[in-house]
Amino acid sequence: MQLVIVESPAKAKTIEKYLGKDYKVLASYGHVRDLPPKDGSVRPDEDFAMDWELYGDKARQVKAITDAAKLADRLILATDPDREGEAISWHVRELLAKRKALPKDVQRVTFNAITKATVTEAMTRPRELDQDLIDAYLARRALDYLFGFTLSPVLWRKLPGAKSAGRVQSVALRLICEREREIEVFNPQEYWSVVAQMEQGGTEFTARLVKFDGQKLDKLSLGEQGIAERAKAAVEGGAFRVEEVETKPTRRNPYAPFTTSTLQQEAARKLGFSASHTMRIAQTLYEAGAITYMRTDGVQMDPSAIQDARKAINDRYSGHFLPEKPRIYETKAKNAQEAHEAIRPVDFAVDKYGSGDEARLYDLVWKRAIASQMASASLERTTVVMRDGTGMHELRANGQVVKFPGFLAVYEEGRDQKQDAEDDESGLLPPMDKGDMPLKKGVEASQHFTQPPPRYSEASLVKRLEELGIGRPSTYAATLQVLKDRNYVRTEKNRFFTEDSGRLLTAFLERFFPTYVAYDFTAGMEDELDDVSGGREAWKTVLAKFWKDFKPKSDEVMERKPSEVTEALDEFLSDYLFPQKEDGHDPRQCPQCGVGRLSLRGGRYGAFVACSNYPECKFTRKFAQPGGAGDGEDGEIGKHPETGEPITRKVGRFGPYIQLGEGKEAARSSIPKDIGELDLDWAVKLLSLPRTVGNHPETGEPITASLGRYGPYLAHNGKYAKLRSTAEIFETGMNSAVAKLAEAAAGGGRGARTAAEPLKVFGSHPESGGEMKLMAGRYGPYVTDGTTNATLPRDKKPEDLTEEEAVTLITEKAAKGPAKGKGRKKAPAKKAPAKKAPAKAGAKKAAPKKAAVKKAPAKKDAAEAVADEDVPF
């Protein structure tokens, strides 16, 4: 018997069917062991010795592999064709050797697609495990461990509220924070454009003023309305004649097939997918045998695949769409990994596959791969120059005509942002000759303002990381998810916004660990790790060079007093927290007492700005409210329309709030983030809460709507339902309120929450018949069929869970039955009630039992602190 090991049960089932009865295929369910999440798992003083620990939820699977290995004549390690796949195979081999169950014949095979032809062919070309790739994995895993477990304790002690830092994670966060700073300091400039609406031969077109009073205009030349109006009048009064018509043919070549990075970017632009969702769907398509391996930096395709693509093009389109020679692409990625194929369909004859998001992503992959082998597009760009009789004023019109679509008939790459209208050349121009005088139908002068650089989307951030050579494309999705999960950033309309904690963490690292968040350093580390995988450098040498400087720096920062750290950050962030005021006043002067000076302070719940005149002056401001913004200071919003009392806006340690009255009787309300600009009407509404919606039609008890610690909500008779926005507090009627409360009660969970949305929905469980869903639970993600809940293994990313794995997890959990000690106890038989003895006069009552002593809270799990940049999907 020959034993084959792969990662997932879906692959195992398919491959066993391909190989036949002599083969037994088992899944490892990803990594089987990892570094224990505690100090000392990597010991630099012992030549970087590493301890490995079996995942607790893998014991059963490892036992099955061990038992099968003892009976096997040959072990074939067939995990994914990348560093992580090589590492998984190495771990399996080491475990079996440790358990004395390793067959004498051990071989490694790899394949880029899960089809019968590729799998059976791979079995005829076995090789040894690649020690260079294993060393690269060991170096990367040890490096990320040492970075996280050394730096995170420094953060916990010196920067309250910080959770962790990671080698790539922290650099990605710095990029987002730097873009936020660029936006904040951006000073918009006014400019105007003058555009004439023209007509020639019944076809309308637009022409832009590019020369005025003999001077060529750039974007900002018309800087104010007055000069723009003069320019407009000059165009209106001039008779413009065509002086130049330039027609220039041009060609556009197709794009290379997808890599991991470009697939994530394009799926974000065209389909609105997050990087993690894209990789989850791509994993499903790969395991189904629809596309090739989806973690790759390669842009080339196998020669046989190129021929298949050319045949599909010839069958579907005319011969003009097929270039004479196949197109060959070369990767430009700075730190490209192993020479894998690009992501492509396994069968180019299949242009549609699956349904829903799977079908949409497959369609994107198919079109990109087909287009990569198609003919170039032929275009004709036309520029028409018109001048008035004086020759002092000039209009220009641009147009573009597609003469032959070529690959554009199938695919055109998306853009991160819409093209500026000023640069748009996609419109058609009517035929014009020198001497023509097109009809002028109208002239417009439009005001514009320069725009700050856009915030990063997932697509543009992934692109930037790849350009800088930072991290690996296969782990970008996990890296970005860590930033979201730890609340360092948030996303709104698919754009990254920096949270207070993320900004403060970045400032701390830039001030005390500048080398390790430098782009060149991080990219250089990637180059060194790639040198290890290529056999050009020893992995322990790379670690030693890193540790030699990193450990002393960490120790030095750890020895600093928290007050010293705060003072250093106060100075480092001075321009942000205390920008110069236009009136020349001291930006650090306390706006409340006028005596004290403002400075950064550290507290239990994070950083804030406070007055030095404490406790006489208790003015505070949130960290993220720079003094120059004006929103961190107290101020009167207006008078209450009924009482006439002033409503003031204040800022406390926990954020902005409004107050009506003074002292203990004062009414207060926090200011929600989703109401936009706070005005008197909103302030009066917020201070009026809670609002009574009405009495419940069944119970007669009142239903109220209000704003709580966790946002807007409805309340009725001790039951709660969450509202989506602050506006709903004042808009929700009785019918809607009753329905929301009923939905919350039906959803379980104390009746306080509406039913949670599943992360992913699978088919019905083959035994229970219940619909399987992947859910986000309080203690981590789990899969359920409505009856049995099964927690995901620690090394299994939710986005990678397949339907087959969901079935296996639920089935195994159901077979185990309820957890020990948690089953329902059988009620004891009731005894006949004993007659009460009459109480004696003066008898003492029994002393109440003492409350159980609470256990001390467990120490923070260090595993949460490590940002593992190389978690496999």
JSON list of N, CA, C and O in Angstrom, two decimals, residues 1-40:
[
{"chain": "A", "resi": 1, "resn": "MET", "atom": "N", "xyz": [0.84, -1.20, 0.00]},
{"chain": "A", "resi": 1, "resn": "MET", "atom": "CA", "xyz": [0.00, 0.00, 0.00]},
{"chain": "A", "resi": 1, "resn": "MET", "atom": "C", "xyz": [0.88, 1.24, 0.00]},
{"chain": "A", "resi": 1, "resn": "MET", "atom": "O", "xyz": [1.89, 1.31, 0.70]},
{"chain": "A", "resi": 2, "resn": "GLN", "atom": "N", "xyz": [0.49, 2.25, -0.80]},
{"chain": "A", "resi": 2, "resn": "GLN", "atom": "CA", "xyz": [1.22, 3.50, -0.88]},
{"chain": "A", "resi": 2, "resn": "GLN", "atom": "C", "xyz": [0.37, 4.59, -0.23]},
{"chain": "A", "resi": 2, "resn": "GLN", "atom": "O", "xyz": [-0.79, 4.78, -0.60]},
{"chain": "A", "resi": 3, "resn": "LEU", "atom": "N", "xyz": [0.97, 5.30, 0.70]},
{"chain": "A", "resi": 3, "resn": "LEU", "atom": "CA", "xyz": [0.26, 6.33, 1.45]},
{"chain": "A", "resi": 3, "resn": "LEU", "atom": "C", "xyz": [0.61, 7.71, 0.87]},
{"chain": "A", "resi": 3, "resn": "LEU", "atom": "O", "xyz": [1.77, 8.06, 0.75]},
{"chain": "A", "resi": 4, "resn": "VAL", "atom": "N", "xyz": [-0.44, 8.45, 0.52]},
{"chain": "A", "resi": 4, "resn": "VAL", "atom": "CA", "xyz": [-0.28, 9.80, -0.02]},
{"chain": "A", "resi": 4, "resn": "VAL", "atom": "C", "xyz": [-0.84, 10.80, 0.99]},
{"chain": "A", "resi": 4, "resn": "VAL", "atom": "O", "xyz": [-1.96, 10.62, 1.48]},
{"chain": "A", "resi": 5, "resn": "ILE", "atom": "N", "xyz": [-0.07, 11.86, 1.28]},
{"chain": "A", "resi": 5, "resn": "ILE", "atom": "CA", "xyz": [-0.52, 12.89, 2.21]},
{"chain": "A", "resi": 5, "resn": "ILE", "atom": "C", "xyz": [-0.72, 14.21, 1.46]},
{"chain": "A", "resi": 5, "resn": "ILE", "atom": "O", "xyz": [0.17, 14.69, 0.77]},
{"chain": "A", "resi": 6, "resn": "VAL", "atom": "N", "xyz": [-1.92, 14.77, 1.60]},
{"chain": "A", "resi": 6, "resn": "VAL", "atom": "CA", "xyz": [-2.22, 16.10, 1.07]},
{"chain": "A", "resi": 6, "resn": "VAL", "atom": "C", "xyz": [-2.78, 16.95, 2.22]},
{"chain": "A", "resi": 6, "resn": "VAL", "atom": "O", "xyz": [-2.90, 16.48, 3.34]},
{"chain": "A", "resi": 7, "resn": "GLU", "atom": "N", "xyz": [-3.13, 18.23, 1.93]},
{"chain": "A", "resi": 7, "resn": "GLU", "atom": "CA", "xyz": [-3.61, 19.09, 3.02]},
{"chain": "A", "resi": 7, "resn": "GLU", "atom": "C", "xyz": [-5.10, 18.90, 3.33]},
{"chain": "A", "resi": 7, "resn": "GLU", "atom": "O", "xyz": [-5.49, 18.81, 4.48]},
{"chain": "A", "resi": 8, "resn": "SER", "atom": "N", "xyz": [-5.94, 18.92, 2.29]},
{"chain": "A", "resi": 8, "resn": "SER", "atom": "CA", "xyz": [-7.38, 18.99, 2.56]},
{"chain": "A", "resi": 8, "resn": "SER", "atom": "C", "xyz": [-8.09, 17.69, 2.20]},
{"chain": "A", "resi": 8, "resn": "SER", "atom": "O", "xyz": [-7.67, 16.96, 1.30]},
{"chain": "A", "resi": 9, "resn": "PRO", "atom": "N", "xyz": [-9.18, 17.41, 2.90]},
{"chain": "A", "resi": 9, "resn": "PRO", "atom": "CA", "xyz": [-9.95, 16.20, 2.59]},
{"chain": "A", "resi": 9, "resn": "PRO", "atom": "C", "xyz": [-10.57, 16.24, 1.20]},
{"chain": "A", "resi": 9, "resn": "PRO", "atom": "O", "xyz": [-10.77, 15.19, 0.58]},
{"chain": "A", "resi": 10, "resn": "ALA", "atom": "N", "xyz": [-10.87, 17.43, 0.69]},
{"chain": "A", "resi": 10, "resn": "ALA", "atom": "CA", "xyz": [-11.43, 17.52, -0.66]},
{"chain": "A", "resi": 10, "resn": "ALA", "atom": "C", "xyz": [-10.41, 17.03, -1.69]},
{"chain": "A", "resi": 10, "resn": "ALA", "atom": "O", "xyz": [-10.73, 16.27, -2.60]},
{"chain": "A", "resi": 11, "resn": "LYS", "atom": "N", "xyz": [-9.14, 17.48, -1.53]},
{"chain": "A", "resi": 11, "resn": "LYS", "atom": "CA", "xyz": [-8.09, 17.01, -2.41]},
{"chain": "A", "resi": 11, "resn": "LYS", "atom": "C", "xyz": [-7.87, 15.51, -2.24]},
{"chain": "A", "resi": 11, "resn": "LYS", "atom": "O", "xyz": [-7.68, 14.78, -3.22]},
{"chain": "A", "resi": 12, "resn": "ALA", "atom": "N", "xyz": [-7.90, 15.05, -0.98]},
{"chain": "A", "resi": 12, "resn": "ALA", "atom": "CA", "xyz": [-7.66, 13.63, -0.70]},
{"chain": "A", "resi": 12, "resn": "ALA", "atom": "C", "xyz": [-8.68, 12.75, -1.42]},
{"chain": "A", "resi": 12, "resn": "ALA", "atom": "O", "xyz": [-8.34, 11.74, -2.04]},
{"chain": "A", "resi": 13, "resn": "LYS", "atom": "N", "xyz": [-9.94, 13.15, -1.34]},
{"chain": "A", "resi": 13, "resn": "LYS", "atom": "CA", "xyz": [-11.00, 12.37, -1.96]},
{"chain": "A", "resi": 13, "resn": "LYS", "atom": "C", "xyz": [-10.85, 12.32, -3.47]},
{"chain": "A", "resi": 13, "resn": "LYS", "atom": "O", "xyz": [-10.99, 11.25, -4.09]},
{"chain": "A", "resi": 14, "resn": "THR", "atom": "N", "xyz": [-10.54, 13.46, -4.09]},
{"chain": "A", "resi": 14, "resn": "THR", "atom": "CA", "xyz": [-10.40, 13.52, -5.54]},
{"chain": "A", "resi": 14, "resn": "THR", "atom": "C", "xyz": [-9.19, 12.73, -6.02]},
{"chain": "A", "resi": 14, "resn": "THR", "atom": "O", "xyz": [-9.26, 11.96, -6.98]},
{"chain": "A", "resi": 15, "resn": "ILE", "atom": "N", "xyz": [-8.05, 12.92, -5.33]},
{"chain": "A", "resi": 15, "resn": "ILE", "atom": "CA", "xyz": [-6.81, 12.28, -5.77]},
{"chain": "A", "resi": 15, "resn": "ILE", "atom": "C", "xyz": [-6.86, 10.76, -5.57]},
{"chain": "A", "resi": 15, "resn": "ILE", "atom": "O", "xyz": [-6.35, 10.01, -6.39]},
{"chain": "A", "resi": 16, "resn": "GLU", "atom": "N", "xyz": [-7.48, 10.30, -4.50]},
{"chain": "A", "resi": 16, "resn": "GLU", "atom": "CA", "xyz": [-7.61, 8.85, -4.29]},
{"chain": "A", "resi": 16, "resn": "GLU", "atom": "C", "xyz": [-8.40, 8.21, -5.41]},
{"chain": "A", "resi": 16, "resn": "GLU", "atom": "O", "xyz": [-8.11, 7.09, -5.84]},
{"chain": "A", "resi": 17, "resn": "LYS", "atom": "N", "xyz": [-9.40, 8.94, -5.90]},
{"chain": "A", "resi": 17, "resn": "LYS", "atom": "CA", "xyz": [-10.21, 8.44, -7.01]},
{"chain": "A", "resi": 17, "resn": "LYS", "atom": "C", "xyz": [-9.35, 8.32, -8.28]},
{"chain": "A", "resi": 17, "resn": "LYS", "atom": "O", "xyz": [-9.51, 7.37, -9.06]},
{"chain": "A", "resi": 18, "resn": "TYR", "atom": "N", "xyz": [-8.42, 9.26, -8.48]},
{"chain": "A", "resi": 18, "resn": "TYR", "atom": "CA", "xyz": [-7.56, 9.24, -9.65]},
{"chain": "A", "resi": 18, "resn": "TYR", "atom": "C", "xyz": [-6.53, 8.11, -9.58]},
{"chain": "A", "resi": 18, "resn": "TYR", "atom": "O", "xyz": [-6.19, 7.51, -10.60]},
{"chain": "A", "resi": 19, "resn": "LEU", "atom": "N", "xyz": [-6.00, 7.82, -8.38]},
{"chain": "A", "resi": 19, "resn": "LEU", "atom": "CA", "xyz": [-4.85, 6.92, -8.25]},
{"chain": "A", "resi": 19, "resn": "LEU", "atom": "C", "xyz": [-5.22, 5.45, -8.17]},
{"chain": "A", "resi": 19, "resn": "LEU", "atom": "O", "xyz": [-4.42, 4.58, -8.51]},
{"chain": "A", "resi": 20, "resn": "GLY", "atom": "N", "xyz": [-6.39, 5.12, -7.67]},
{"chain": "A", "resi": 20, "resn": "GLY", "atom": "CA", "xyz": [-6.78, 3.71, -7.65]},
{"chain": "A", "resi": 20, "resn": "GLY", "atom": "C", "xyz": [-6.61, 3.03, -6.30]},
{"chain": "A", "resi": 20, "resn": "GLY", "atom": "O", "xyz": [-6.24, 3.65, -5.29]},
{"chain": "A", "resi": 21, "resn": "LYS", "atom": "N", "xyz": [-6.84, 1.71, -6.29]},
{"chain": "A", "resi": 21, "resn": "LYS", "atom": "CA", "xyz": [-6.93, 0.95, -5.05]},
{"chain": "A", "resi": 21, "resn": "LYS", "atom": "C", "xyz": [-5.61, 0.79, -4.30]},
{"chain": "A", "resi": 21, "resn": "LYS", "atom": "O", "xyz": [-5.59, 0.60, -3.09]},
{"chain": "A", "resi": 22, "resn": "ASP", "atom": "N", "xyz": [-4.50, 0.83, -5.01]},
{"chain": "A", "resi": 22, "resn": "ASP", "atom": "CA", "xyz": [-3.21, 0.61, -4.36]},
{"chain": "A", "resi": 22, "resn": "ASP", "atom": "C", "xyz": [-2.77, 1.81, -3.51]},
{"chain": "A", "resi": 22, "resn": "ASP", "atom": "O", "xyz": [-1.79, 1.74, -2.80]},
{"chain": "A", "resi": 23, "resn": "TYR", "atom": "N", "xyz": [-3.51, 2.91, -3.62]},
{"chain": "A", "resi": 23, "resn": "TYR", "atom": "CA", "xyz": [-3.14, 4.12, -2.91]},
{"chain": "A", "resi": 23, "resn": "TYR", "atom": "C", "xyz": [-4.17, 4.47, -1.83]},
{"chain": "A", "resi": 23, "resn": "TYR", "atom": "O", "xyz": [-5.39, 4.31, -2.05]},
{"chain": "A", "resi": 24, "resn": "LYS", "atom": "N", "xyz": [-3.67, 4.92, -0.69]},
{"chain": "A", "resi": 24, "resn": "LYS", "atom": "CA", "xyz": [-4.54, 5.47, 0.34]},
{"chain": "A", "resi": 24, "resn": "LYS", "atom": "C", "xyz": [-4.14, 6.93, 0.53]},
{"chain": "A", "resi": 24, "resn": "LYS", "atom": "O", "xyz": [-2.97, 7.24, 0.77]},
{"chain": "A", "resi": 25, "resn": "VAL", "atom": "N", "xyz": [-5.10, 7.84, 0.39]},
{"chain": "A", "resi": 25, "resn": "VAL", "atom": "CA", "xyz": [-4.81, 9.27, 0.46]},
{"chain": "A", "resi": 25, "resn": "VAL", "atom": "C", "xyz": [-5.45, 9.85, 1.72]},
{"chain": "A", "resi": 25, "resn": "VAL", "atom": "O", "xyz": [-6.67, 9.72, 1.91]},
{"chain": "A", "resi": 26, "resn": "LEU", "atom": "N", "xyz": [-4.64, 10.46, 2.57]},
{"chain": "A", "resi": 26, "resn": "LEU", "atom": "CA", "xyz": [-5.12, 11.07, 3.80]},
{"chain": "A", "resi": 26, "resn": "LEU", "atom": "C", "xyz": [-4.78, 12.55, 3.81]},
{"chain": "A", "resi": 26, "resn": "LEU", "atom": "O", "xyz": [-3.79, 12.97, 3.22]},
{"chain": "A", "resi": 27, "resn": "ALA", "atom": "N", "xyz": [-5.60, 13.32, 4.51]},
{"chain": "A", "resi": 27, "resn": "ALA", "atom": "CA", "xyz": [-5.38, 14.77, 4.62]},
{"chain": "A", "resi": 27, "resn": "ALA", "atom": "C", "xyz": [-4.78, 15.11, 5.97]},
{"chain": "A", "resi": 27, "resn": "ALA", "atom": "O", "xyz": [-5.14, 14.53, 6.99]},
{"chain": "A", "resi": 28, "resn": "SER", "atom": "N", "xyz": [-3.85, 16.07, 5.95]},
{"chain": "A", "resi": 28, "resn": "SER", "atom": "CA", "xyz": [-3.26, 16.53, 7.21]},
{"chain": "A", "resi": 28, "resn": "SER", "atom": "C", "xyz": [-4.07, 17.68, 7.81]},
{"chain": "A", "resi": 28, "resn": "SER", "atom": "O", "xyz": [-3.82, 18.09, 8.93]},
{"chain": "A", "resi": 29, "resn": "TYR", "atom": "N", "xyz": [-5.02, 18.22, 7.03]},
{"chain": "A", "resi": 29, "resn": "TYR", "atom": "CA", "xyz": [-5.79, 19.40, 7.43]},
{"chain": "A", "resi": 29, "resn": "TYR", "atom": "C", "xyz": [-4.84, 20.57, 7.71]},
{"chain": "A", "resi": 29, "resn": "TYR", "atom": "O", "xyz": [-4.91, 21.23, 8.74]},
{"chain": "A", "resi": 30, "resn": "GLY", "atom": "N", "xyz": [-3.94, 20.83, 6.78]},
{"chain": "A", "resi": 30, "resn": "GLY", "atom": "CA", "xyz": [-3.01, 21.92, 6.95]},
{"chain": "A", "resi": 30, "resn": "GLY", "atom": "C", "xyz": [-1.82, 21.51, 7.79]},
{"chain": "A", "resi": 30, "resn": "GLY", "atom": "O", "xyz": [-1.42, 20.34, 7.82]},
{"chain": "A", "resi": 31, "resn": "HIS", "atom": "N", "xyz": [-1.23, 22.46, 8.49]},
{"chain": "A", "resi": 31, "resn": "HIS", "atom": "CA", "xyz": [-0.09, 22.18, 9.35]},
{"chain": "A", "resi": 31, "resn": "HIS", "atom": "C", "xyz": [-0.51, 21.29, 10.51]},
{"chain": "A", "resi": 31, "resn": "HIS", "atom": "O", "xyz": [-1.60, 21.45, 11.07]},
{"chain": "A", "resi": 32, "resn": "VAL", "atom": "N", "xyz": [0.36, 20.37, 10.88]},
{"chain": "A", "resi": 32, "resn": "VAL", "atom": "CA", "xyz": [0.05, 19.46, 11.98]},
{"chain": "A", "resi": 32, "resn": "VAL", "atom": "C", "xyz": [0.69, 19.92, 13.29]},
{"chain": "A", "resi": 32, "resn": "VAL", "atom": "O", "xyz": [0.30, 19.48, 14.37]},
{"chain": "A", "resi": 33, "resn": "ARG", "atom": "N", "xyz": [1.69, 20.79, 13.21]},
{"chain": "A", "resi": 33, "resn": "ARG", "atom": "CA", "xyz": [2.32, 21.29, 14.43]},
{"chain": "A", "resi": 33, "resn": "ARG", "atom": "C", "xyz": [2.90, 22.68, 14.19]},
{"chain": "A", "resi": 33, "resn": "ARG", "atom": "O", "xyz": [3.05, 23.12, 13.05]},
{"chain": "A", "resi": 34, "resn": "ASP", "atom": "N", "xyz": [3.19, 23.35, 15.30]},
{"chain": "A", "resi": 34, "resn": "ASP", "atom": "CA", "xyz": [3.70, 24.71, 15.22]},
{"chain": "A", "resi": 34, "resn": "ASP", "atom": "C", "xyz": [4.52, 25.00, 16.46]},
{"chain": "A", "resi": 34, "resn": "ASP", "atom": "O", "xyz": [4.59, 24.18, 17.39]},
{"chain": "A", "resi": 35, "resn": "LEU", "atom": "N", "xyz": [5.12, 26.19, 16.49]},
{"chain": "A", "resi": 35, "resn": "LEU", "atom": "CA", "xyz": [5.86, 26.61, 17.67]},
{"chain": "A", "resi": 35, "resn": "LEU", "atom": "C", "xyz": [4.87, 26.85, 18.81]},
{"chain": "A", "resi": 35, "resn": "LEU", "atom": "O", "xyz": [3.86, 27.53, 18.60]},
{"chain": "A", "resi": 36, "resn": "PRO", "atom": "N", "xyz": [5.12, 26.34, 20.00]},
{"chain": "A", "resi": 36, "resn": "PRO", "atom": "CA", "xyz": [4.21, 26.60, 21.12]},
{"chain": "A", "resi": 36, "resn": "PRO", "atom": "C", "xyz": [4.13, 28.10, 21.40]},
{"chain": "A", "resi": 36, "resn": "PRO", "atom": "O", "xyz": [5.15, 28.79, 21.37]},
{"chain": "A", "resi": 37, "resn": "PRO", "atom": "N", "xyz": [2.93, 28.60, 21.67]},
{"chain": "A", "resi": 37, "resn": "PRO", "atom": "CA", "xyz": [2.77, 30.05, 21.91]},
{"chain": "A", "resi": 37, "resn": "PRO", "atom": "C", "xyz": [3.25, 30.46, 23.29]},
{"chain": "A", "resi": 37, "resn": "PRO", "atom": "O", "xyz": [2.48, 30.87, 24.15]},
{"chain": "A", "resi": 38, "resn": "LYS", "atom": "N", "xyz": [4.53, 30.35, 23.52]},
{"chain": "A", "resi": 38, "resn": "LYS", "atom": "CA", "xyz": [5.11, 30.74, 24.81]},
{"chain": "A", "resi": 38, "resn": "LYS", "atom": "C", "xyz": [6.57, 31.10, 24.59]},
{"chain": "A", "resi": 38, "resn": "LYS", "atom": "O", "xyz": [7.17, 30.73, 23.57]},
{"chain": "A", "resi": 39, "resn": "ASP", "atom": "N", "xyz": [7.13, 31.82, 25.55]},
{"chain": "A", "resi": 39, "resn": "ASP", "atom": "CA", "xyz": [8.53, 32.20, 25.44]},
{"chain": "A", "resi": 39, "resn": "ASP", "atom": "C", "xyz": [9.42, 30.97, 25.44]},
{"chain": "A", "resi": 39, "resn": "ASP", "atom": "O", "xyz": [9.15, 29.99, 26.13]},
{"chain": "A", "resi": 40, "resn": "GLY", "atom": "N", "xyz": [10.47, 31.03, 24.65]},
{"chain": "A", "resi": 40, "resn": "GLY", "atom": "CA", "xyz": [11.44, 29.94, 24.64]},
{"chain": "A", "resi": 40, "resn": "GLY", "atom": "C", "xyz": [11.23, 28.92, 23.56]},
{"chain": "A", "resi": 40, "resn": "GLY", "atom": "O", "xyz": [12.00, 27.95, 23.46]}
]
